[in-house]
N, CA and C atoms as an extended XYZ file, in Angstrom:
357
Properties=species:S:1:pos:R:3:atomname:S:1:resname:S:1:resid:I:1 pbc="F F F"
N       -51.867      216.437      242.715 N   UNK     1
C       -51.589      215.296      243.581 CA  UNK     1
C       -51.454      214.047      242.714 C   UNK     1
N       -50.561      212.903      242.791 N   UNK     2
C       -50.075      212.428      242.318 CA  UNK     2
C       -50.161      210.563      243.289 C   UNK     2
N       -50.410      209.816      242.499 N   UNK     3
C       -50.227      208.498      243.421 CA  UNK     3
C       -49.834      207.449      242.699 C   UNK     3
N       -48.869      206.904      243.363 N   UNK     4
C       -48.365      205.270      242.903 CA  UNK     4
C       -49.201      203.980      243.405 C   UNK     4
N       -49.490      202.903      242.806 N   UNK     5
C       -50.538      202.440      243.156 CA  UNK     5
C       -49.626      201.078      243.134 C   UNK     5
N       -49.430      199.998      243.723 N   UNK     6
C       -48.573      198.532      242.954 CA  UNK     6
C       -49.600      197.439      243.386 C   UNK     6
N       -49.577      196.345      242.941 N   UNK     7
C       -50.384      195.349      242.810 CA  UNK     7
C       -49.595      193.982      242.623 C   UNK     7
N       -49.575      192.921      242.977 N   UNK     8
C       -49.387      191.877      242.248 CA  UNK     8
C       -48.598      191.239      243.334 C   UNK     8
N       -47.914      191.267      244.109 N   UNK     9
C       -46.740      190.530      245.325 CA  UNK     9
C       -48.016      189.629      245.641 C   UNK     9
N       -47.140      188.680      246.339 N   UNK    10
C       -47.654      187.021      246.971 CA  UNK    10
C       -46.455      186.571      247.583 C   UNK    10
N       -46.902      185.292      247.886 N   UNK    11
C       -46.097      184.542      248.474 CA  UNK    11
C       -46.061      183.361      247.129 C   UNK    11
N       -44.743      182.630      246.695 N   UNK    12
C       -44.967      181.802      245.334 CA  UNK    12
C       -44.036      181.231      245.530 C   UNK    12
N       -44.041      179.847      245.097 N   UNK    13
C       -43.051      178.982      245.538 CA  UNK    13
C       -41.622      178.564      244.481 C   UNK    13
N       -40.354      178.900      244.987 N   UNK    14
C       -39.141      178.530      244.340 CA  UNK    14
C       -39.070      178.646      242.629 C   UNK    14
N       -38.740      179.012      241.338 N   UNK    15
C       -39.051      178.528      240.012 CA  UNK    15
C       -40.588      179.054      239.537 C   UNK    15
N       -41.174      179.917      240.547 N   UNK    16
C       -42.274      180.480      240.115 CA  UNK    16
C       -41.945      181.568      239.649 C   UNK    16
N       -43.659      182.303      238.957 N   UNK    17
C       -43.817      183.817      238.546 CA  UNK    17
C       -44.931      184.476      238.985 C   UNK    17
N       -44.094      185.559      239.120 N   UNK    18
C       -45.391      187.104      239.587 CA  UNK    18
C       -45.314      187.807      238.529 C   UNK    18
N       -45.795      188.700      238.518 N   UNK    19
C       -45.959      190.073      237.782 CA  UNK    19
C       -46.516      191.061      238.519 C   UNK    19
N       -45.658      192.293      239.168 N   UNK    20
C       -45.852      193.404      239.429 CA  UNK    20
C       -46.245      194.320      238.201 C   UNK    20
N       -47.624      195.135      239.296 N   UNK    21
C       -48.062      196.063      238.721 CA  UNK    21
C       -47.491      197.428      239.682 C   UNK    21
N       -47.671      198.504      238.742 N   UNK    22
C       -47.126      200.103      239.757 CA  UNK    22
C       -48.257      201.017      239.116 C   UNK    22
N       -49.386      201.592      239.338 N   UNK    23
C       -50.164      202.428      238.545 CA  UNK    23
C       -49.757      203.480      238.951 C   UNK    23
N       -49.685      205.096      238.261 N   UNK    24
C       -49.943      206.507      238.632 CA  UNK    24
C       -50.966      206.930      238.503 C   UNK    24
N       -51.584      208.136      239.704 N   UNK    25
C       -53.019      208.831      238.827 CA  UNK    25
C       -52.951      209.689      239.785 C   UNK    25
N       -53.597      210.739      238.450 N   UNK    26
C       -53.524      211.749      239.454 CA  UNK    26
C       -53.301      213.361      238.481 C   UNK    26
N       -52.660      214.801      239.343 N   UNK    27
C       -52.295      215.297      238.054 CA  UNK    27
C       -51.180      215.233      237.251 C   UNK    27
N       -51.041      214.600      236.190 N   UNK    28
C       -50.074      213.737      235.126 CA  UNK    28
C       -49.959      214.303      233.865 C   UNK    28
N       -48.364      215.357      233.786 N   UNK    29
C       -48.478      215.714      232.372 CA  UNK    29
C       -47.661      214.583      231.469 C   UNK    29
N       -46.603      214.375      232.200 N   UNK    30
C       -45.535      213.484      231.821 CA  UNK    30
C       -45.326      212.474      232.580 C   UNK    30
N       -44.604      211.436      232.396 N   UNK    31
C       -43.723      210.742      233.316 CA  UNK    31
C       -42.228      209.871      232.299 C   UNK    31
N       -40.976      210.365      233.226 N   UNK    32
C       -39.678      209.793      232.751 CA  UNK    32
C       -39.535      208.635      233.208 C   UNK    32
N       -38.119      208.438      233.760 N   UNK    33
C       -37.824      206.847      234.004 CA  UNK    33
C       -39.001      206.565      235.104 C   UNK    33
N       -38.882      204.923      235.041 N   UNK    34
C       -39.502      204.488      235.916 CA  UNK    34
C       -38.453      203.316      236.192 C   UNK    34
N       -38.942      202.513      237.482 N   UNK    35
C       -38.218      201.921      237.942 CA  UNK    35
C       -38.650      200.837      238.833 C   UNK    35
N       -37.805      200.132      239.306 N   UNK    36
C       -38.364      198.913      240.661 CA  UNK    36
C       -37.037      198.544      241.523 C   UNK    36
N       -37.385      198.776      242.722 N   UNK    37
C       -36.412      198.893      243.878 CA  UNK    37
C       -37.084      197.487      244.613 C   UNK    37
N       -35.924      197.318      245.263 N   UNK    38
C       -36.694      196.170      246.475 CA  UNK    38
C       -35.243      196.068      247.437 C   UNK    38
N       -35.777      195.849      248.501 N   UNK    39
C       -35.704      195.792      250.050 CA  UNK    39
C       -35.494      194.753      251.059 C   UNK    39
N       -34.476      193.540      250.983 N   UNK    40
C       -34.978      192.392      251.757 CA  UNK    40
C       -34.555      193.118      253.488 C   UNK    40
N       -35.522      192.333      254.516 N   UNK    41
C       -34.903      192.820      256.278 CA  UNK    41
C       -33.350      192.646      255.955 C   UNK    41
N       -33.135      194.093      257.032 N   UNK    42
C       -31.412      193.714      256.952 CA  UNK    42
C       -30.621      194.440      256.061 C   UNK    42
N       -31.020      194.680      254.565 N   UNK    43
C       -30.362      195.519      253.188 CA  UNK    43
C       -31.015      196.260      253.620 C   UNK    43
N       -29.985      196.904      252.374 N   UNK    44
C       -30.452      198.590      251.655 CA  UNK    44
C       -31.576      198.252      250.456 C   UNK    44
N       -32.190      198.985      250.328 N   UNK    45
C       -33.300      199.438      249.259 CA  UNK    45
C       -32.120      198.998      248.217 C   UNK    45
N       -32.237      198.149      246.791 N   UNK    46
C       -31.456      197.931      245.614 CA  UNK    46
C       -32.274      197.967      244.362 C   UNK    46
N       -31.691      198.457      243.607 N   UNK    47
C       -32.680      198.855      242.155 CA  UNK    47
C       -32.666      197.289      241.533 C   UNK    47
N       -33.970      197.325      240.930 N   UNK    48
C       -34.007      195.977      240.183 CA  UNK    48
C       -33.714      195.960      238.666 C   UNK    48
N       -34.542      197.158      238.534 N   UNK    49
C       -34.640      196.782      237.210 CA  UNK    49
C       -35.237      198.522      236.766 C   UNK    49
N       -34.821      199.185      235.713 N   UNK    50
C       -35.413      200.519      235.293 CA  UNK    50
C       -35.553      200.971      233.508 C   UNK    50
N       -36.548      201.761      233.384 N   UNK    51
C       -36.939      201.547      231.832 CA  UNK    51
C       -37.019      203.483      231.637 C   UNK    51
N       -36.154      203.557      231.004 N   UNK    52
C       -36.335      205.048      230.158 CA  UNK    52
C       -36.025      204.832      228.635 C   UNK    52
N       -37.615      205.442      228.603 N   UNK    53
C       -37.571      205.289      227.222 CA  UNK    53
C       -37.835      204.159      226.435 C   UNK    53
N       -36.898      203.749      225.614 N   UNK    54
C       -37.001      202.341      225.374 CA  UNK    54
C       -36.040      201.310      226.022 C   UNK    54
N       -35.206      201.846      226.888 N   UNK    55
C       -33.939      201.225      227.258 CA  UNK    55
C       -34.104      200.674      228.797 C   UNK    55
N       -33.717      199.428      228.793 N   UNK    56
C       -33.830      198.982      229.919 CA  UNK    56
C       -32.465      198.685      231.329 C   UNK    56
N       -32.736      198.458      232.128 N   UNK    57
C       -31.355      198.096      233.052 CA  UNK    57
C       -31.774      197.170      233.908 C   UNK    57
N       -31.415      196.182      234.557 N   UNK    58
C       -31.453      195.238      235.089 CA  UNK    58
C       -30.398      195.269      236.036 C   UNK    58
N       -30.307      194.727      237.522 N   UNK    59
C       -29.029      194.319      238.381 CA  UNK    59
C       -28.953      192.786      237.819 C   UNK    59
N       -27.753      192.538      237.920 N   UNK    60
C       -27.543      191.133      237.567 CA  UNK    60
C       -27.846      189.884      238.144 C   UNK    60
N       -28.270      190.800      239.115 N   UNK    61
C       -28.722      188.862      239.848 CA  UNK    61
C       -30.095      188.707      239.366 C   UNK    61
N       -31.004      189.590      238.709 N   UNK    62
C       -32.102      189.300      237.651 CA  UNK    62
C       -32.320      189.143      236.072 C   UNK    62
N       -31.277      189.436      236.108 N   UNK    63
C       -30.718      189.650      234.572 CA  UNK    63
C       -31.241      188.056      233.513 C   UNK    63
N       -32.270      188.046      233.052 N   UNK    64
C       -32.400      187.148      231.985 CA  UNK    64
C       -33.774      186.321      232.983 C   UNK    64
N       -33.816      187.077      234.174 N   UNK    65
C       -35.338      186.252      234.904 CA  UNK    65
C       -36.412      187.103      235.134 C   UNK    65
N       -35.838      188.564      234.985 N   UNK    66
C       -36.918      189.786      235.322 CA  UNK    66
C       -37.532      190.284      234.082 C   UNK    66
N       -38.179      190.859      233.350 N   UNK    67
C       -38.340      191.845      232.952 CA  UNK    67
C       -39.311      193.422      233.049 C   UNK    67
N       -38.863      194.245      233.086 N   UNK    68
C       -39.473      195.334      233.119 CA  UNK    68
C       -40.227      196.065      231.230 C   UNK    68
N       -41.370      196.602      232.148 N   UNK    69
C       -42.012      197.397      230.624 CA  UNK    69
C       -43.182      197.853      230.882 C   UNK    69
N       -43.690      199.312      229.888 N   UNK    70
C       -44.088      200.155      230.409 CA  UNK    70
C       -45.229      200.052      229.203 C   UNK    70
N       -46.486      201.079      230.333 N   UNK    71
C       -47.271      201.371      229.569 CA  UNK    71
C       -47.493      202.614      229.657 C   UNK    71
N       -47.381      203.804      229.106 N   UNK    72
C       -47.426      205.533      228.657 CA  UNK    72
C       -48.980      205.358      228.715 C   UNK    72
N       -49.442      205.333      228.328 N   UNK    73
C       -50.968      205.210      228.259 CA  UNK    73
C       -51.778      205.204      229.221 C   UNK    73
N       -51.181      204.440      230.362 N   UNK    74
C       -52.164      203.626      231.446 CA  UNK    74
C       -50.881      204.241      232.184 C   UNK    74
N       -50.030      205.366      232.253 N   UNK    75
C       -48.906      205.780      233.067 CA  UNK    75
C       -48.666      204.126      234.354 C   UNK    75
N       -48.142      203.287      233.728 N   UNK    76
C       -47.617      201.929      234.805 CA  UNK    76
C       -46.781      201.613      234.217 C   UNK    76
N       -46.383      201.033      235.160 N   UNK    77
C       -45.134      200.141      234.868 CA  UNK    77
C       -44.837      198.433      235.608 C   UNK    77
N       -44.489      197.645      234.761 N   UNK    78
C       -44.749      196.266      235.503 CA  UNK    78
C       -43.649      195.517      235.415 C   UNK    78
N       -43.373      194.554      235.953 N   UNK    79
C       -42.266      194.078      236.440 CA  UNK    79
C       -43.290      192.051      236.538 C   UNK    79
N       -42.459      191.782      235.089 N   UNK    80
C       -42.184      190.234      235.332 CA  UNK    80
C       -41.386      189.306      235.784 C   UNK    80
N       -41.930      188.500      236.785 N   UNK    81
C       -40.397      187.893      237.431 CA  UNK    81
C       -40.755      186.794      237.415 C   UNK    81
N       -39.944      185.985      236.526 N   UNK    82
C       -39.984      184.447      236.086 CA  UNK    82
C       -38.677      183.647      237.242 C   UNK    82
N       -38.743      182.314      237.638 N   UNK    83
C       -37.683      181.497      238.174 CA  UNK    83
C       -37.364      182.136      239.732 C   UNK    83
N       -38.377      182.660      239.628 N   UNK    84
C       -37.886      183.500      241.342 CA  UNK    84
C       -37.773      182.696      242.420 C   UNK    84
N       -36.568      182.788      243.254 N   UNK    85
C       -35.514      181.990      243.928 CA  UNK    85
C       -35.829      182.612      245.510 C   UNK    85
N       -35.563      182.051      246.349 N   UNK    86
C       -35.897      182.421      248.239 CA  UNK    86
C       -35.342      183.749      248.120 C   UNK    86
N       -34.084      184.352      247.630 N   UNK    87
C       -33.198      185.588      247.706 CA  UNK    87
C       -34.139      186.457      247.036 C   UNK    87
N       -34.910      186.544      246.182 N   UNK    88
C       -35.895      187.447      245.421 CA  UNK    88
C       -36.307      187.492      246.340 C   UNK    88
N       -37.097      187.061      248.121 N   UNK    89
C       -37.583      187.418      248.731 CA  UNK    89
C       -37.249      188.970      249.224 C   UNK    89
N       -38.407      190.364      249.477 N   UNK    90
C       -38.068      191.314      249.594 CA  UNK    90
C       -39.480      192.310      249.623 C   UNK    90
N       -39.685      193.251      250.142 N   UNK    91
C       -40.370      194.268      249.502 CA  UNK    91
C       -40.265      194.659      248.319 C   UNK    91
N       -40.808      194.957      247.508 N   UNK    92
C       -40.705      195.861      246.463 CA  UNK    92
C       -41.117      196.947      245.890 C   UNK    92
N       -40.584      197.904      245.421 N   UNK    93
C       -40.800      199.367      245.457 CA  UNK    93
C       -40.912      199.775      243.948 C   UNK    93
N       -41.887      200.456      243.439 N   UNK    94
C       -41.890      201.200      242.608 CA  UNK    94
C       -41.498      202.901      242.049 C   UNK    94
N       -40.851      203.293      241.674 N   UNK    95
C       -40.218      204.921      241.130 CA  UNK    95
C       -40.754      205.395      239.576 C   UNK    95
N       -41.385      206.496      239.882 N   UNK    96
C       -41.746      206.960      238.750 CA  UNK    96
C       -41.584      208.668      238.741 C   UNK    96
N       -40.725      209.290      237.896 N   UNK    97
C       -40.159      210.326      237.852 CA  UNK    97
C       -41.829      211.137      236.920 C   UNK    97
N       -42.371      212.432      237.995 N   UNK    98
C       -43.359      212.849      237.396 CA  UNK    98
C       -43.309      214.084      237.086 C   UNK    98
N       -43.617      213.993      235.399 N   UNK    99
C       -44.012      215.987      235.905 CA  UNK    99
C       -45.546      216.048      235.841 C   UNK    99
N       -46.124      216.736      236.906 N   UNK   100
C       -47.113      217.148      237.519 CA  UNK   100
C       -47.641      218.101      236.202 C   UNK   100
N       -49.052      218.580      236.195 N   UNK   101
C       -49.740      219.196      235.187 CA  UNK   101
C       -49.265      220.975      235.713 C   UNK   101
N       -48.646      221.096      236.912 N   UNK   102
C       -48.240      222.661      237.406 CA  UNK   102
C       -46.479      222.684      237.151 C   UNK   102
N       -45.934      221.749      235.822 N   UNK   103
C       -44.749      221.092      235.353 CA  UNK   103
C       -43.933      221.514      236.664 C   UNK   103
N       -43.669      220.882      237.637 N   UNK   104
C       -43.290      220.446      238.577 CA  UNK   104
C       -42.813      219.080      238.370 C   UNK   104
N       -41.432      218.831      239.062 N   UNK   105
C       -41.080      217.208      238.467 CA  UNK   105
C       -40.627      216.843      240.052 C   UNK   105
N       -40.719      215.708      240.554 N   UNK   106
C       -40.079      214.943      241.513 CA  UNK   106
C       -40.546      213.194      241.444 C   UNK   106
N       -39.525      212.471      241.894 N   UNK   107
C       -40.055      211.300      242.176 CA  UNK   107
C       -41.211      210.647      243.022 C   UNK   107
N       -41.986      209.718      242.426 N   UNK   108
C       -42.675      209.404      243.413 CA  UNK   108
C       -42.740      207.802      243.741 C   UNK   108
N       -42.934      207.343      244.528 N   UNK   109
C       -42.489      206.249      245.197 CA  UNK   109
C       -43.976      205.272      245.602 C   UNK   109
N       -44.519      204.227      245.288 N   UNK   110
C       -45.355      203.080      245.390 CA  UNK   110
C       -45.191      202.804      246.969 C   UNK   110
N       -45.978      202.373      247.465 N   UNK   111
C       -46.543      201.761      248.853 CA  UNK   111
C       -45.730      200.508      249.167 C   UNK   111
N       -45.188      199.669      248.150 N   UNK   112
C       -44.549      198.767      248.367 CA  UNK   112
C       -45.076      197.467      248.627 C   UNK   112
N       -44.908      196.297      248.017 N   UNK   113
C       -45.777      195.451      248.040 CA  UNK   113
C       -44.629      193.760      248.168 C   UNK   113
N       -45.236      192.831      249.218 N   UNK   114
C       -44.148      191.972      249.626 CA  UNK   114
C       -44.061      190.829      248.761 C   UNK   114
N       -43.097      190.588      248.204 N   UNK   115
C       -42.451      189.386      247.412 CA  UNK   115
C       -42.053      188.392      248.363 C   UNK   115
N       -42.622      187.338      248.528 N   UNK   116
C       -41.928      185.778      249.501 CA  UNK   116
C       -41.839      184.493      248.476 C   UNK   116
N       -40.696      184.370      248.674 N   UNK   117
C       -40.555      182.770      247.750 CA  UNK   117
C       -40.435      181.973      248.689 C   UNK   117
N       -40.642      181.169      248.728 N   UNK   118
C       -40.522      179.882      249.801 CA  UNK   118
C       -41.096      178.780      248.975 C   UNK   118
N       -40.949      177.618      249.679 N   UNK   119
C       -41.721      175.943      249.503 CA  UNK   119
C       -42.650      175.528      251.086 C   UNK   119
C-alpha cells in the first residue's frame, strides 16, 4: 500500500510564494517521474510542471516562476512557486509513478491541496 501525502497550499496574495510538498510512504521499491497537475473550477486537470530524472518540464505559463525538484531519499517531490498571479489559482495535484516492493508499477495521485491568490 502506497500513499501520496501534499502539504503546503494557502491562500497568498498576488507576487507571492508557496512551496508544495507531495510525500510517498508506504511499500516503496522505486519511484519514476513525478509530477504536479492542477485544476482551476471549470478546466481540465493541466500538468504543471514534471521531473524525471534529472530533467525537468514546465507548461509555459510557469515557466521561469515555478520550480519543481525531488528528493529520492524522502521519496517527495516539491513544487516552488514564486510571483504567483490570481490564474495560478487552482487545486493542485501531485503524480508519482511507483513501483511497489511486489514490483508492481502504477501511478499514484496526492489528495490535492488548494492554491488561492487573491488581495
Amino acid at each position: 500500500q502506497v500513499q501520496l501525502v501534499e502539504s503546503g497550499g494557502g491562500l497568498v496574495q498576488p507576487g507571492g510564494s508557496l512551496r508544495l510538498s507531495c510525500a510517498a510512504s508506504g511499500s516503496i521499491f522505486r519511484t519514476n517521474d513525478m509530477g504536479w497537475y492542477r485544476q482551476a473550477p471549470g478546466k481540465q486537470r493541466e500538468l504543471v510542471a514534471s521531473i524525471s530524472g534529472g530533467s525537468t518540464r514546465y507548461a509555459d505559463s510557469v515557466k521561469g516562476r515555478f520550480t519543481i525538484s525531488r528528493d529520492n531519499a524522502k521519496n517527495t517531490v516539491y513544487l516552488q512557486m514564486n510571483s504567483l498571479q490570481p490564474e495560478d489559482t487552482a487545486v493542485y495535484y501531485c503524480n508519482q509513478g511507483i513501483w511497489d516492493r511486489t514490483m508492481h508499477f502504477r501511478d499514484y495521485w496526492g489528495q490535492g491541496t488548494q492554491v488561492t491568490v487573491s488581495s
